[in-house]
Coordinates of C-alpha atoms in Angstrom, one line a residue:
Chain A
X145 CA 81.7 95.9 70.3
X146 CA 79.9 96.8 73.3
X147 CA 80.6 99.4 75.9
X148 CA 80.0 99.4 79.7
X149 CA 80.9 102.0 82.3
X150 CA 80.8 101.8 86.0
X151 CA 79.4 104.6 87.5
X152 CA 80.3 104.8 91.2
X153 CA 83.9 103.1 90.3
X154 CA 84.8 106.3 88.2
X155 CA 87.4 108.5 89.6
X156 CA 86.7 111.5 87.1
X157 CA 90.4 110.9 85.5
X158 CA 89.1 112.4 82.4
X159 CA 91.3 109.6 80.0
X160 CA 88.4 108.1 78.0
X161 CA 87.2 112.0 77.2
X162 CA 90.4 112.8 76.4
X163 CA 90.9 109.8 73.9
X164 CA 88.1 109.1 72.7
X165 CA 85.6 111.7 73.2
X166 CA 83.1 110.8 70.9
X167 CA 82.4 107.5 73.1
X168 CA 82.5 109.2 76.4
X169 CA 82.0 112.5 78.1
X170 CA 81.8 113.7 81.4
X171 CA 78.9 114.8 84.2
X172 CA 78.8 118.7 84.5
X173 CA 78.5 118.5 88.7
X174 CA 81.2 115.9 89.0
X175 CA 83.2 115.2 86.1
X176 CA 82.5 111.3 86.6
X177 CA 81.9 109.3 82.9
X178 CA 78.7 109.3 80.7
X179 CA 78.7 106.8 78.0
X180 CA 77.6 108.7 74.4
X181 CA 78.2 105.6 72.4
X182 CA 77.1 102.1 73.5
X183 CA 77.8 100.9 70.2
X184 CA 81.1 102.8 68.8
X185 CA 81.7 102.7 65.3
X186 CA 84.2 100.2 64.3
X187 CA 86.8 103.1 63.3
X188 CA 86.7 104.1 67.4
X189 CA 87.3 100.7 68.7
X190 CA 91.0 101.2 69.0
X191 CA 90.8 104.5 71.1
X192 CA 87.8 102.5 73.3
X193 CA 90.2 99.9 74.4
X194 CA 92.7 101.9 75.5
X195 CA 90.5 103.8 77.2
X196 CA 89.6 101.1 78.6
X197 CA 93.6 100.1 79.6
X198 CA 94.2 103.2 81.1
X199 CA 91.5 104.2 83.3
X200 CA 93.3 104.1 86.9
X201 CA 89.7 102.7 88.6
X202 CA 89.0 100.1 86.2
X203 CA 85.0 101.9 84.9
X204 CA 85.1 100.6 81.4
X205 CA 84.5 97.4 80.7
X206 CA 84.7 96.5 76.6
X207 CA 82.5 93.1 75.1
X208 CA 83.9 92.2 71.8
X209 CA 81.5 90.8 69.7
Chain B
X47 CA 122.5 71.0 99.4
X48 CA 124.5 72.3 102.0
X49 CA 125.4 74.4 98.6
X50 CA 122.0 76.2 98.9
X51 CA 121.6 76.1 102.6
X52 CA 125.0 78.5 102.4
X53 CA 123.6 80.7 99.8
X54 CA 120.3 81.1 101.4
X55 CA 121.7 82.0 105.2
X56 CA 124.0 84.1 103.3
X57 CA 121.0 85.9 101.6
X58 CA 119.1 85.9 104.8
X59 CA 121.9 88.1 106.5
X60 CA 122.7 90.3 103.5
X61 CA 121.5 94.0 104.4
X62 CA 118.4 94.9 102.7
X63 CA 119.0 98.3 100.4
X64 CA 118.5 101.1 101.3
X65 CA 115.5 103.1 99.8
X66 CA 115.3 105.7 98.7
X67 CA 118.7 105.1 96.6
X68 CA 120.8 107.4 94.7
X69 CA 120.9 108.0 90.8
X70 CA 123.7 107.1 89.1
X71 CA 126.3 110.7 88.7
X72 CA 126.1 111.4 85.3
X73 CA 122.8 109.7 84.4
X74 CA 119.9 112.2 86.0
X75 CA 117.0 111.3 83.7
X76 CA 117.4 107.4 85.1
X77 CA 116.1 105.5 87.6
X78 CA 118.4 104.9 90.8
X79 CA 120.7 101.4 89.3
X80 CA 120.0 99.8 92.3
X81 CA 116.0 99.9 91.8
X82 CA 116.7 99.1 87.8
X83 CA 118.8 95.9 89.4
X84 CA 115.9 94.8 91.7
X85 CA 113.2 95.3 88.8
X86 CA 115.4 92.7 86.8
X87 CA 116.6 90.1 90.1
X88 CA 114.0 90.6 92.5
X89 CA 111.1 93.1 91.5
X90 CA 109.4 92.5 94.8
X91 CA 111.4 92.7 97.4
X92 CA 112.1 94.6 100.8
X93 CA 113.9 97.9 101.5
X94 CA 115.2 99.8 104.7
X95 CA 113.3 103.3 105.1
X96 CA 115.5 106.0 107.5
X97 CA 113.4 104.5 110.8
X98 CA 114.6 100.9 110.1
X99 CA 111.3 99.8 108.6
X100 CA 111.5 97.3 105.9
X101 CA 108.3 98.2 103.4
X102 CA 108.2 96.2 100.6
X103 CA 109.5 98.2 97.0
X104 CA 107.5 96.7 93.9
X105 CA 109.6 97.8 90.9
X106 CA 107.5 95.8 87.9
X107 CA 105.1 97.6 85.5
X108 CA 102.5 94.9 85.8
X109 CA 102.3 94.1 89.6
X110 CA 102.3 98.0 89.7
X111 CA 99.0 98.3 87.8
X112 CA 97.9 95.7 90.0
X113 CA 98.6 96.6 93.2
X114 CA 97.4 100.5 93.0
X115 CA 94.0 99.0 91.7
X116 CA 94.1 96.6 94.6
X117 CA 90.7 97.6 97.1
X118 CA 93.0 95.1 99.5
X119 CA 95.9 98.1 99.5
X120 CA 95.5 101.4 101.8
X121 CA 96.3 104.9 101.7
X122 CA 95.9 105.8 105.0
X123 CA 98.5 107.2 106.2
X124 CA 98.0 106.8 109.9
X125 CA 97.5 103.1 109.7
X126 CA 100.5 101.3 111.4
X127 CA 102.8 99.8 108.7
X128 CA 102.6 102.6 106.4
X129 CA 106.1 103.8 105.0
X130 CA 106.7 107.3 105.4
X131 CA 109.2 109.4 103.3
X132 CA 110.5 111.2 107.2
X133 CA 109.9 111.9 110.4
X134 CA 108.1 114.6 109.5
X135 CA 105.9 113.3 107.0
X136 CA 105.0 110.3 109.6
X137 CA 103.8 113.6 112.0
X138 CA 102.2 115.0 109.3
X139 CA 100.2 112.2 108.3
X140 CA 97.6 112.3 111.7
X141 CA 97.4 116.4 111.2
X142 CA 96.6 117.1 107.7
X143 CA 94.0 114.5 106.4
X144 CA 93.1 114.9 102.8
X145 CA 91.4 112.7 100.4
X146 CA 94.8 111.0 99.1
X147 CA 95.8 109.7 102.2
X148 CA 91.9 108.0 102.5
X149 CA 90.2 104.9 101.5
X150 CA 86.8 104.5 99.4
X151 CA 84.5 105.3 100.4
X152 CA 85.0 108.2 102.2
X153 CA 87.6 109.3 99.7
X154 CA 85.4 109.3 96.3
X155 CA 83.1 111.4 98.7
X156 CA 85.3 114.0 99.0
X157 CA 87.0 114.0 96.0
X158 CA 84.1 114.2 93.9
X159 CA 83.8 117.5 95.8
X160 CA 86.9 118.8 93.8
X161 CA 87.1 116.7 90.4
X162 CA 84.2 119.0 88.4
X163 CA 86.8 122.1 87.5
X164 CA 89.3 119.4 86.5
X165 CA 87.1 117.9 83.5
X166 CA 88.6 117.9 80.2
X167 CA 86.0 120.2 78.3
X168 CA 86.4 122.9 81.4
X169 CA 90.6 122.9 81.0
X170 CA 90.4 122.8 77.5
X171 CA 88.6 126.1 77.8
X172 CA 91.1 127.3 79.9
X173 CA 94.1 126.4 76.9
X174 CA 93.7 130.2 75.6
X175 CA 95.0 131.7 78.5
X176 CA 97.3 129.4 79.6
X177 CA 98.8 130.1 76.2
X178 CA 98.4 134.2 76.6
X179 CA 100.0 133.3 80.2
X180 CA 102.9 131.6 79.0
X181 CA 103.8 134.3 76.2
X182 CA 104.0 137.1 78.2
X183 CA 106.5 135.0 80.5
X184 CA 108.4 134.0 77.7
X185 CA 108.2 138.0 76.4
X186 CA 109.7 138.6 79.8
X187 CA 112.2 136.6 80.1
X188 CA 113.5 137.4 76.5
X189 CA 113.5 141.2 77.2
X190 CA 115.8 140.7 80.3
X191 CA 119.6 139.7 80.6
X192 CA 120.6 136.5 79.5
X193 CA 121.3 133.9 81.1
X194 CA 118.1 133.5 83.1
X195 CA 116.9 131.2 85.4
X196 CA 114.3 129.0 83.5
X197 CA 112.0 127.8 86.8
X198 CA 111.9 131.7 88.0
X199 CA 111.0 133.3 84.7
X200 CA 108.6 130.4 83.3
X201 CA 108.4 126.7 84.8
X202 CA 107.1 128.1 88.5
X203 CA 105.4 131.2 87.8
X204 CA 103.1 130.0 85.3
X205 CA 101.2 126.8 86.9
X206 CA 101.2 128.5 90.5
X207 CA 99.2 131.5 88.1
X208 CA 97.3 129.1 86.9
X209 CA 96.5 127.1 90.0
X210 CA 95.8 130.4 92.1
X211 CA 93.4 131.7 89.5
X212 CA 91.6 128.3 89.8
X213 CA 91.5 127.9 93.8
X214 CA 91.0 131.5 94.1
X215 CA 94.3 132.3 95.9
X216 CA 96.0 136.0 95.5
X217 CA 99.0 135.5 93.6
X218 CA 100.8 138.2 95.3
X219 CA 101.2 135.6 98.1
X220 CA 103.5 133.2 96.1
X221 CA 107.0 134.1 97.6
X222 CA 105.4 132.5 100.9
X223 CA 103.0 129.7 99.6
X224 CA 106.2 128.1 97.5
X225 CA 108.8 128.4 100.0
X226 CA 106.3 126.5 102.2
X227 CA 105.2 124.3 99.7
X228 CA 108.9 123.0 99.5
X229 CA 109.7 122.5 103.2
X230 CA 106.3 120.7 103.5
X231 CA 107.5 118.1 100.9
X232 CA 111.3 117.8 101.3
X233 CA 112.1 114.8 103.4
X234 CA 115.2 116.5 104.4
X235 CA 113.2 118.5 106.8
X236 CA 112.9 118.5 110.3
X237 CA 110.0 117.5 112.0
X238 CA 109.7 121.5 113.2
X239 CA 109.7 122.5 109.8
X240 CA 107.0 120.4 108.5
X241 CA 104.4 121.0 111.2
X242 CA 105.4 124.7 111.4
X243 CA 105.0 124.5 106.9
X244 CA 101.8 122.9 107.3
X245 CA 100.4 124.8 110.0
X246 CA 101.6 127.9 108.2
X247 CA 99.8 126.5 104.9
X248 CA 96.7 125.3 106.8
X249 CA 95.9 128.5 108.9
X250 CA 96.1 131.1 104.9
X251 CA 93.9 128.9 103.5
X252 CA 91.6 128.9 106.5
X253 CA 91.8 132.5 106.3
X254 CA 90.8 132.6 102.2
X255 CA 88.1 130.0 102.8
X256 CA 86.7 132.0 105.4
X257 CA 86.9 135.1 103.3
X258 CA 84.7 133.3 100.7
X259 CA 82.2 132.2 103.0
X260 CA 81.2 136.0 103.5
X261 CA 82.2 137.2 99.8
X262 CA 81.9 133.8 97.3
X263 CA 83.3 134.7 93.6
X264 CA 84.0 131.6 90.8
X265 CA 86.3 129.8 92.0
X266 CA 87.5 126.5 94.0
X267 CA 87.9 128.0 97.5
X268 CA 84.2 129.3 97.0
X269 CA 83.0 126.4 96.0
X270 CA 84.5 124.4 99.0
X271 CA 83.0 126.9 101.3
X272 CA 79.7 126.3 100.3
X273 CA 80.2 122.7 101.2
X274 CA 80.7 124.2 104.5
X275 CA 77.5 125.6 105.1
X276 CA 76.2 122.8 103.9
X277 CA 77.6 120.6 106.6
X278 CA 79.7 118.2 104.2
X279 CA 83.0 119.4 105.5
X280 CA 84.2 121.5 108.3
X281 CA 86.4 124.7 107.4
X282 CA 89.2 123.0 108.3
X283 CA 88.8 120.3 105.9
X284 CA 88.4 122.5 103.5
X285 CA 91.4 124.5 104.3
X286 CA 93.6 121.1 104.2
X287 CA 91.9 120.5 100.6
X288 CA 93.4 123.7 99.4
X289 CA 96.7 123.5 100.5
X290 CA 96.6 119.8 99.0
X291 CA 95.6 121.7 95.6
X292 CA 98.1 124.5 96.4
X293 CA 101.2 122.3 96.2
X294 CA 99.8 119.7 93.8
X295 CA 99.1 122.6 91.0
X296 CA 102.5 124.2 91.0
X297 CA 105.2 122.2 92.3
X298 CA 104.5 119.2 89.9
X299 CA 104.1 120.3 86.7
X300 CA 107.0 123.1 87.4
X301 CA 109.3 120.7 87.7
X302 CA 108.1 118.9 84.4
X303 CA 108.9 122.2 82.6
X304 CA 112.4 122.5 83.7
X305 CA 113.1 119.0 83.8
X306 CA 111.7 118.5 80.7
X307 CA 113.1 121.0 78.9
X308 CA 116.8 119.7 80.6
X309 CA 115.8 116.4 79.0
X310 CA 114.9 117.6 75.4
X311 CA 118.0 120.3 75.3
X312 CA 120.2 117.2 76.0
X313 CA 118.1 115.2 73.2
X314 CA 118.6 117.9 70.5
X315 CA 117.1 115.3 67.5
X316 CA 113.9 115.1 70.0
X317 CA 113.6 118.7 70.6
X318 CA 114.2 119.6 67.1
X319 CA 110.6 117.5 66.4
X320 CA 109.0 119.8 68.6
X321 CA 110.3 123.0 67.1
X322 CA 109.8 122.6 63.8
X323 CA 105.8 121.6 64.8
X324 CA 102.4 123.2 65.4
X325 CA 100.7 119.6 65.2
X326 CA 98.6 119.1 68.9
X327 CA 98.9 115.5 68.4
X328 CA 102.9 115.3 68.1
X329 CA 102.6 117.8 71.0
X330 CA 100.5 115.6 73.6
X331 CA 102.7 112.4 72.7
X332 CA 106.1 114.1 73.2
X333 CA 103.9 114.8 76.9
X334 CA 102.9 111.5 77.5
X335 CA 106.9 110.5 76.9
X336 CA 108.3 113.0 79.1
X337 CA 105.7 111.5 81.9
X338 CA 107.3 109.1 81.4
X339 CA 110.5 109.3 81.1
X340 CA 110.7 112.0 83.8
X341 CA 108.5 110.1 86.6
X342 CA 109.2 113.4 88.6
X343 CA 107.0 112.0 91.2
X344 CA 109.9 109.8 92.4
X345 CA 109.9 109.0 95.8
X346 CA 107.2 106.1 95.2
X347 CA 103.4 105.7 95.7
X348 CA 103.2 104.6 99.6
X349 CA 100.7 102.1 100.6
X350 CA 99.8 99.4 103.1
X351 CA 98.2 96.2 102.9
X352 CA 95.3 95.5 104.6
X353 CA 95.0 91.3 104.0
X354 CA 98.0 89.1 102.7
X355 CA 98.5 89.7 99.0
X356 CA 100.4 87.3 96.9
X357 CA 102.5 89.3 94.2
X358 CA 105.6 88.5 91.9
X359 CA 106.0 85.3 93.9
X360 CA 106.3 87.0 97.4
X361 CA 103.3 87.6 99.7
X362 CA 102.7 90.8 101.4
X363 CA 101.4 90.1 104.6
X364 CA 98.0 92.4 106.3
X365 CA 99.8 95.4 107.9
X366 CA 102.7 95.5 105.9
X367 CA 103.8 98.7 103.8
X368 CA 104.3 98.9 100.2
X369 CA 105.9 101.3 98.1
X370 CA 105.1 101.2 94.6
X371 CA 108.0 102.6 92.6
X372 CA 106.7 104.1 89.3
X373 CA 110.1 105.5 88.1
X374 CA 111.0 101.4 87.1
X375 CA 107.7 100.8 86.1
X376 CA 107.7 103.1 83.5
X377 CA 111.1 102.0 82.1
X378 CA 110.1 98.4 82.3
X379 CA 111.0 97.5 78.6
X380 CA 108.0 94.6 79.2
X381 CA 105.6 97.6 78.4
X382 CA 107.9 100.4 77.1
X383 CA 110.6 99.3 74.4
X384 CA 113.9 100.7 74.9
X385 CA 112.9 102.4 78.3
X386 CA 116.0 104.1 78.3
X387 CA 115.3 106.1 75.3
X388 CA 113.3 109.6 75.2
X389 CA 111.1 108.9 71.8
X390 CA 109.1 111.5 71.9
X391 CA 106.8 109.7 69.0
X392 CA 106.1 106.8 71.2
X393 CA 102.7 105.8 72.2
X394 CA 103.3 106.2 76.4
X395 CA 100.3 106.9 77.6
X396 CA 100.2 103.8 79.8
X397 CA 102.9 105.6 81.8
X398 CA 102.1 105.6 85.5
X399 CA 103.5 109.5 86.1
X400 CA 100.1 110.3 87.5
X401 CA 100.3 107.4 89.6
X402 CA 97.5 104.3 88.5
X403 CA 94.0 103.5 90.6
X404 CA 91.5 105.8 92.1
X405 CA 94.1 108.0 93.7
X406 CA 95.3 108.9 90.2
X407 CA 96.1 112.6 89.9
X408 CA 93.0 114.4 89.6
X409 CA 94.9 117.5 88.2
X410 CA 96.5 115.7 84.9
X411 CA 94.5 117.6 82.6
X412 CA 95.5 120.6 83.9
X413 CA 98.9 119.4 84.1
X414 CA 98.4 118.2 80.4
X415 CA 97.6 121.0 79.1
X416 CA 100.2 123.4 81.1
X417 CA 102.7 120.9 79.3
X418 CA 101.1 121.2 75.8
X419 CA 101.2 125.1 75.9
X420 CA 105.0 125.1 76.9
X421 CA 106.4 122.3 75.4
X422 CA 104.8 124.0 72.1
X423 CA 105.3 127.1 72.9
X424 CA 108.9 127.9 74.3
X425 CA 111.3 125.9 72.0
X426 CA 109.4 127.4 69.1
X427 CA 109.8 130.7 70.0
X428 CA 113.2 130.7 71.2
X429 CA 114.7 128.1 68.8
X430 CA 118.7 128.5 69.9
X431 CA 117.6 127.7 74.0
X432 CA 120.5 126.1 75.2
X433 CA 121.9 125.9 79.1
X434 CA 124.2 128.4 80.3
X435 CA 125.7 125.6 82.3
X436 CA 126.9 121.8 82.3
X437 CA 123.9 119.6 83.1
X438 CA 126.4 118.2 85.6
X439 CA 126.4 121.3 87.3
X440 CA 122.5 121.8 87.7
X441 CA 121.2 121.3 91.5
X442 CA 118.7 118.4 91.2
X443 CA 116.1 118.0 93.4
X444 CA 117.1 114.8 94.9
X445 CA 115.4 115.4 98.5
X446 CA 112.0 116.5 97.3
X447 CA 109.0 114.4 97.1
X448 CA 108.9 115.9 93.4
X449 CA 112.1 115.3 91.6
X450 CA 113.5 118.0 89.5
X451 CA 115.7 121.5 89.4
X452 CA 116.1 123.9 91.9
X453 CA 117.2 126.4 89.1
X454 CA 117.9 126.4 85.3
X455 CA 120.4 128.5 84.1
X456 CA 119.3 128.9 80.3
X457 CA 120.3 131.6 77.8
X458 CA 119.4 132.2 73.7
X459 CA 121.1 134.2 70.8
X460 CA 119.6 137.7 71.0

């Protein structure tokens, strides 16, 4: 799996942080997504795609492998 | 053929409903039967609004998602077309500009003025004295006379405590900032009362921005006012920013905590889960179902199109408004099974309480955590909570933008 976020599409919702907080984080300034984890592990993949599912501006794109 | 010609100039004259519609008596946790109807027969379809307007009302959990993620949908709320909730709100919408009622990209401008106090890591830090908050309510309330009235002791006092520390607001002042809070959002109000609400709202926070233009400390209000001497908004803005903060920060997740807890006390095997647990994880997913199940938000997200937009077989045509009903959405059993039941062990955290696209609440981690604190807190320590009246009897919010109780009447074995 491979990870993507879209930086000026983020609306600083804080879902992905909150569900899967090793994978993402969030910019001190503006709360908007930094991605820790291009690769997660495969344990993590569940909680990336529903991060992925729920964030309201469609920023996280997910490329199976 | 002259079969379906009849039926069709007899659907053609047939008056659209009327939105918003009226729960069912006896059922205040559910969705209005004629929206739940219209989900099933016709899930996009037009409504009358109170000026005679006939918006279109999208009821289905997928064209929901789609539509609020939809660049091709506005939030402005002085475009023509746009559905207001009343008179006053259609007034409203040219005075009071905030970054909900905007488009990208001036709205991600602004926003991202606001969204850094809201991060996850910066509420979680807050958790401790949310907690400390909520215990000395709950100490309070238990060393007074029983009954007491759940949304004065606890369900408003603590996020408007919260929400003041944040912005930077004296608390002292809350007898004035809710009462206005509530006329500003009822629909029932007169157009008087909403400009004179705002205008009331407007002209304290200009005053407490200005006071922290000359004297900044750490908080939100400071913070804006330093993106007034910078030039990136006037002091007016700024003021309209707060008072959108203001209301959002109490009035929402207040009526989560006493309509939540109306909901568990009437779902005694679902409550019983949450008393008899200290496990964060059961605690955020009974959350995520009251969201849910509660949709307090209830009045609709309101939109307008801004080309034609082909959806659930209808098309939307450039111009036209659009409210996106969330209460159905989440009880579409397509996404949610048994919609009608309050599991608090489900997996609902695709609910669409805070709304879906970039408008989506910016405060739901605060609001997440408020929840998390109570909903773990106050059933725990006061294990025999029960009403002190028939839910029949309870005065629900039915005319407020947020759905809910004006009072709870709860009491406990001493």
């Amino acid at each position: 799996m491979r990870v993507e976020v879209d930086v000026p599409k983020c609306v600083a919702s804080g879902q992905c942080v909150m569900i899967a907080p090793d994978v993402f984080d969030q910019r001190e300034e503006d709360g908007i997504v930094i991605l820790l984890e291009e690769r997660p592990a495969p344990e993590l993949h569940a909680d990336v795609r529903e991060s992925a599912v729920v964030c309201p501006a469609a920023a996280i794109r997910v490329v199976e492998k | 053929m002259t079969e379906t010609l009849a039926e069709t100039t007899a659907e053609a004259e047939e008056p659209l409903p009327e939105f918003p519609m009226p729960r069912a008596t006896g059922c205040p946790f559910a969705p209005p039967p004629t929206a739940q109807a219209l989900h099933t027969e016709r899930p996009v379809t037009r409504v009358r609004l109170w000026d005679g307007s006939a918006p279109w009302l999208v009821t289905r959990y997928a064209d929901q998602r789609a539509l609020l993620g939809d660049p091709r949908v506005s939030s402005e709320a002085t475009r023509p077309g746009f559905p207001h909730a009343s008179a006053g709100f259609r007034e409203n919408a040219g005075r009071r500009r905030s970054f909900i009622t905007m488009d990208d990209p001036e709205h991600a401008r602004i926003r991202r003025m606001v969204t850094a106090p809201f991060a996850i890591k910066r509420i979680e830090a807050m958790r401790p004295e949310i907690q400390r908050i909520t215990d000395e309510l709950i100490d309070t309330m238990l060393a007074g006379p029983a009954p007491a009235d759940l949304v004065r002791a606890l369900a408003l006092p603590l996020p408007s405590l919260v929400i003041c520390k944040l912005l930077g607001v004296p608390y002292e002042d809350h007898d004035f900032f809710q009462r206005n809070s509530s006329k500003l959002i009822n629909r029932h109000s007169s157009v008087e009362e909403v400009v004179g609400a705002n205008e009331a709202l407007t002209d304290y926070l200009d005053g407490l921005v200005a006071a922290k233009l000359a004297n900044p400390a750490d908080d939100m209000l400071s913070e804006l006012a330093s993106r007034v001497t910078a030039g990136e908004l006037t002091q007016r803005d700024a003021a309209n920013m707060g008072v959108l903060l203001l209301i959002a920060g109490h009035e929402t997740t207040a009526n989560m905590i006493a309509l939540g807890t109306v909901a568990l006390l009437e779902n005694p095997d679902q409550l019983a889960v949450l008393r008899e647990t200290e496990d964060p994880k059961v605690i955020a997913r009974a959350v995520e179902e009251l969201l849910r199940y509660l949709t307090i938000v209830h009045n609709g997200r309101r939109r307008v199109a801004l080309e034609d937009i082909e959806i659930g077989g209808e098309t939307i045509r450039a111009g036209e408004g659009i409210i996106v009903y969330t209460s159905t959405g989440n009880w579409d059993s397509e996404v949610f099974a048994e919609p009608e039941r309050l599991d608090i062990g489900r997996d609902a955290r695709r609910h669409m309480a805070f709304g879906f696209g970039i408008h989506q609440c910016l405060g739901q981690p605060l609001a997440r955590v408020e929840l998390q604190v109570v909903y773990g807190t106050l059933y725990r320590r006061i294990p025999t909570l029960r009403l002190a009246t028939g839910v029949d009897q309870l005065p629900f919010k039915d005319d407020g933008l947020v759905y809910g109780v004006y009072e709870l009447p709860v009491t406990w074995a001493s």
